[in-house]
């Protein structure tokens, strides 16, 4: 058996390799929010449905994230599915040092005091049930307790290092 050219030119696993591979993976864009002494939030492309019964979701967060100290203690989180019209909102919540809940962000306090963003395609409020160590991140598993799937618009997607829309 001979090695294929693809295998012969493979790279050793590294953070750079992982980032390069996942730039080719299109992912939906969400914003996760929580509140402690102040509201926090971040853009996530790691959101997943885990189970329907009970209704569980998961997402990853870096322990060096400015949102982590609040998320580490939060009992509830908000999960917001962004629409293609919300690239600016996704960028705001992805940018380090940004005033994420400043005047340009339309939000209100929702169930369990969780910050809810206006104009999103869908949202959930979830009760955190586990925080699992995973390298320099934590995988948060949370159970949905309330939500609304009725927002308008097509989903925002992250691909090749940028926010984009689906194409027909």
Short mmCIF file of C-alpha atoms in Angstrom, two decimals:
data_model
loop_
_atom_site.label_atom_id
_atom_site.label_comp_id
_atom_site.label_asym_id
_atom_site.label_seq_id
_atom_site.Cartn_x
_atom_site.Cartn_y
_atom_site.Cartn_z
CA UNK A 1 0.00 0.00 0.00
CA UNK A 2 1.38 3.40 -0.90
CA UNK A 3 0.67 6.62 0.91
CA UNK A 4 -1.52 9.13 -0.87
CA UNK A 5 0.03 12.56 -1.59
CA UNK A 6 -2.33 14.10 0.99
CA UNK A 7 -1.00 11.87 3.77
CA UNK A 8 2.60 12.34 2.74
CA UNK A 9 2.24 16.10 3.09
CA UNK A 10 0.35 16.04 6.39
CA UNK A 11 1.32 18.46 9.15
CA UNK A 12 1.99 17.74 12.78
CA UNK A 13 -0.94 18.64 15.01
CA UNK A 14 -0.71 22.13 16.48
CA UNK A 15 -3.04 25.00 17.42
CA UNK A 16 -2.33 26.57 14.02
CA UNK A 17 -3.23 23.37 12.18
CA UNK A 18 -6.50 23.06 14.12
CA UNK A 19 -7.40 26.68 13.34
CA UNK A 20 -6.55 26.20 9.65
CA UNK A 21 -8.68 23.08 9.37
CA UNK A 22 -11.67 24.62 11.16
CA UNK A 23 -11.56 27.76 8.99
CA UNK A 24 -12.86 25.41 6.29
CA UNK A 25 -15.75 24.31 8.52
CA UNK A 26 -18.80 26.56 8.18
CA UNK A 27 -20.50 27.14 11.53
CA UNK A 28 -23.59 28.94 12.69
CA UNK A 29 -23.00 32.05 14.79
CA UNK A 30 -24.44 32.55 18.26
CA UNK A 31 -23.91 35.01 21.08
CA UNK A 32 -23.86 33.63 24.61
CA UNK A 33 -24.77 36.04 27.43
CA UNK A 34 -24.87 35.87 31.22
CA UNK A 35 -25.00 38.27 34.10
CA UNK A 36 -23.11 38.65 37.34
CA UNK A 37 -22.18 42.08 38.70
CA UNK A 38 -22.48 43.18 35.06
CA UNK A 39 -23.69 41.55 31.82
CA UNK A 40 -21.16 39.63 29.72
CA UNK A 41 -21.33 37.99 26.34
CA UNK A 42 -19.25 36.53 23.55
CA UNK A 43 -19.64 35.28 20.00
CA UNK A 44 -19.60 31.49 19.73
CA UNK A 45 -19.37 29.14 16.76
CA UNK A 46 -19.14 26.07 18.99
CA UNK A 47 -22.86 25.89 19.85
CA UNK A 48 -24.36 22.42 19.58
CA UNK A 49 -27.61 20.67 20.34
CA UNK A 50 -26.78 17.83 22.72
CA UNK A 51 -30.12 16.16 23.50
CA UNK A 52 -33.84 16.72 22.97
CA UNK A 53 -34.88 15.02 26.22
CA UNK A 54 -34.00 16.82 28.35
CA UNK A 55 -33.33 19.78 26.01
CA UNK A 56 -29.55 20.26 26.33
CA UNK A 57 -27.07 22.46 24.46
CA UNK A 58 -23.31 22.87 24.70
CA UNK A 59 -20.72 25.51 23.83
CA UNK A 60 -17.07 26.12 24.48
CA UNK A 61 -15.49 29.13 26.17
CA UNK A 62 -11.82 29.92 26.70
CA UNK A 63 -10.78 30.33 30.31
CA UNK A 64 -8.81 33.43 29.29
CA UNK A 65 -12.00 35.06 27.94
CA UNK A 66 -13.13 38.21 29.76
CA UNK A 67 -16.56 36.56 29.99
CA UNK A 68 -15.28 33.41 31.71
CA UNK A 69 -15.24 34.66 35.34
CA UNK A 70 -18.98 35.44 35.11
CA UNK A 71 -19.78 32.28 33.09
CA UNK A 72 -17.86 30.19 35.63
CA UNK A 73 -20.43 31.17 38.28
CA UNK A 74 -23.60 31.86 36.25
CA UNK A 75 -26.63 29.68 36.92
CA UNK A 76 -28.28 30.67 33.61
CA UNK A 77 -27.08 31.75 30.16
CA UNK A 78 -28.72 33.27 27.13
CA UNK A 79 -28.15 31.63 23.74
CA UNK A 80 -28.86 33.84 20.72
CA UNK A 81 -28.89 32.55 17.14
CA UNK A 82 -27.82 35.44 14.93
CA UNK A 83 -29.30 36.28 11.56
CA UNK A 84 -27.34 37.26 8.47
CA UNK A 85 -28.26 40.91 9.14
CA UNK A 86 -26.31 40.83 12.45
CA UNK A 87 -22.68 40.72 11.33
CA UNK A 88 -21.94 43.92 13.25
CA UNK A 89 -23.41 42.44 16.45
CA UNK A 90 -21.33 39.26 15.98
CA UNK A 91 -18.21 41.38 15.50
CA UNK A 92 -18.94 43.48 18.59
CA UNK A 93 -19.29 40.39 20.80
CA UNK A 94 -16.18 38.80 19.22
CA UNK A 95 -13.93 41.86 19.67
CA UNK A 96 -11.75 41.98 22.77
CA UNK A 97 -12.33 45.13 24.81
CA UNK A 98 -15.54 46.10 22.99
CA UNK A 99 -18.42 47.75 24.88
CA UNK A 100 -20.69 44.82 24.15
CA UNK A 101 -23.71 46.12 26.07
CA UNK A 102 -23.22 49.78 25.15
CA UNK A 103 -25.70 52.09 23.41
CA UNK A 104 -25.33 50.32 20.04
CA UNK A 105 -26.58 47.00 21.47
CA UNK A 106 -30.35 46.60 21.83
CA UNK A 107 -30.94 44.26 24.78
CA UNK A 108 -33.12 43.76 27.83
CA UNK A 109 -33.20 41.60 30.93
CA UNK A 110 -35.03 38.32 30.23
CA UNK A 111 -36.05 35.25 32.22
CA UNK A 112 -33.72 34.53 35.16
CA UNK A 113 -32.18 38.00 34.64
CA UNK A 114 -30.28 36.83 31.55
CA UNK A 115 -29.43 39.58 29.04
CA UNK A 116 -31.48 39.00 25.87
CA UNK A 117 -30.45 40.56 22.57
CA UNK A 118 -33.12 42.08 20.33
CA UNK A 119 -33.67 41.15 16.69
CA UNK A 120 -32.09 37.68 16.81
CA UNK A 121 -33.40 34.75 14.79
CA UNK A 122 -34.02 32.68 17.92
CA UNK A 123 -33.04 32.60 21.59
CA UNK A 124 -32.96 30.30 24.59
CA UNK A 125 -32.44 30.83 28.28
CA UNK A 126 -30.68 27.81 29.71
CA UNK A 127 -29.76 26.55 33.19
CA UNK A 128 -26.10 25.53 33.39
CA UNK A 129 -25.78 21.86 34.39
CA UNK A 130 -22.05 21.20 33.81
CA UNK A 131 -18.73 22.85 33.06
CA UNK A 132 -16.25 20.32 31.70
CA UNK A 133 -12.51 21.11 31.49
CA UNK A 134 -11.16 20.76 27.93
CA UNK A 135 -7.62 22.12 27.51
CA UNK A 136 -7.64 25.91 27.81
CA UNK A 137 -11.45 25.92 27.46
CA UNK A 138 -14.50 24.72 29.30
CA UNK A 139 -17.40 22.95 27.63
CA UNK A 140 -20.60 24.27 29.15
CA UNK A 141 -23.69 22.07 29.05
CA UNK A 142 -26.99 23.78 29.78
CA UNK A 143 -30.66 22.84 29.80
CA UNK A 144 -33.17 25.06 27.98
CA UNK A 145 -35.84 26.56 30.25
CA UNK A 146 -37.38 29.21 27.93
CA UNK A 147 -36.99 30.46 24.40
CA UNK A 148 -38.40 31.90 21.22
CA UNK A 149 -37.69 30.55 17.71
CA UNK A 150 -39.82 33.10 15.84
CA UNK A 151 -37.25 35.73 14.81
CA UNK A 152 -36.92 36.62 11.16
CA UNK A 153 -34.02 36.14 8.80
CA UNK A 154 -31.59 33.58 7.53
CA UNK A 155 -28.68 32.44 9.72
CA UNK A 156 -25.33 34.14 10.00
CA UNK A 157 -22.44 31.77 9.21
CA UNK A 158 -18.73 31.87 10.05
CA UNK A 159 -16.40 30.48 7.36
CA UNK A 160 -12.79 31.11 6.27
CA UNK A 161 -12.27 33.53 9.17
CA UNK A 162 -15.20 35.81 8.40
CA UNK A 163 -18.94 36.20 8.93
CA UNK A 164 -21.04 35.50 5.85
CA UNK A 165 -24.50 34.44 4.72
CA UNK A 166 -25.78 31.22 3.21
CA UNK A 167 -26.03 31.12 -0.56
CA UNK A 168 -28.79 29.31 -2.43
#
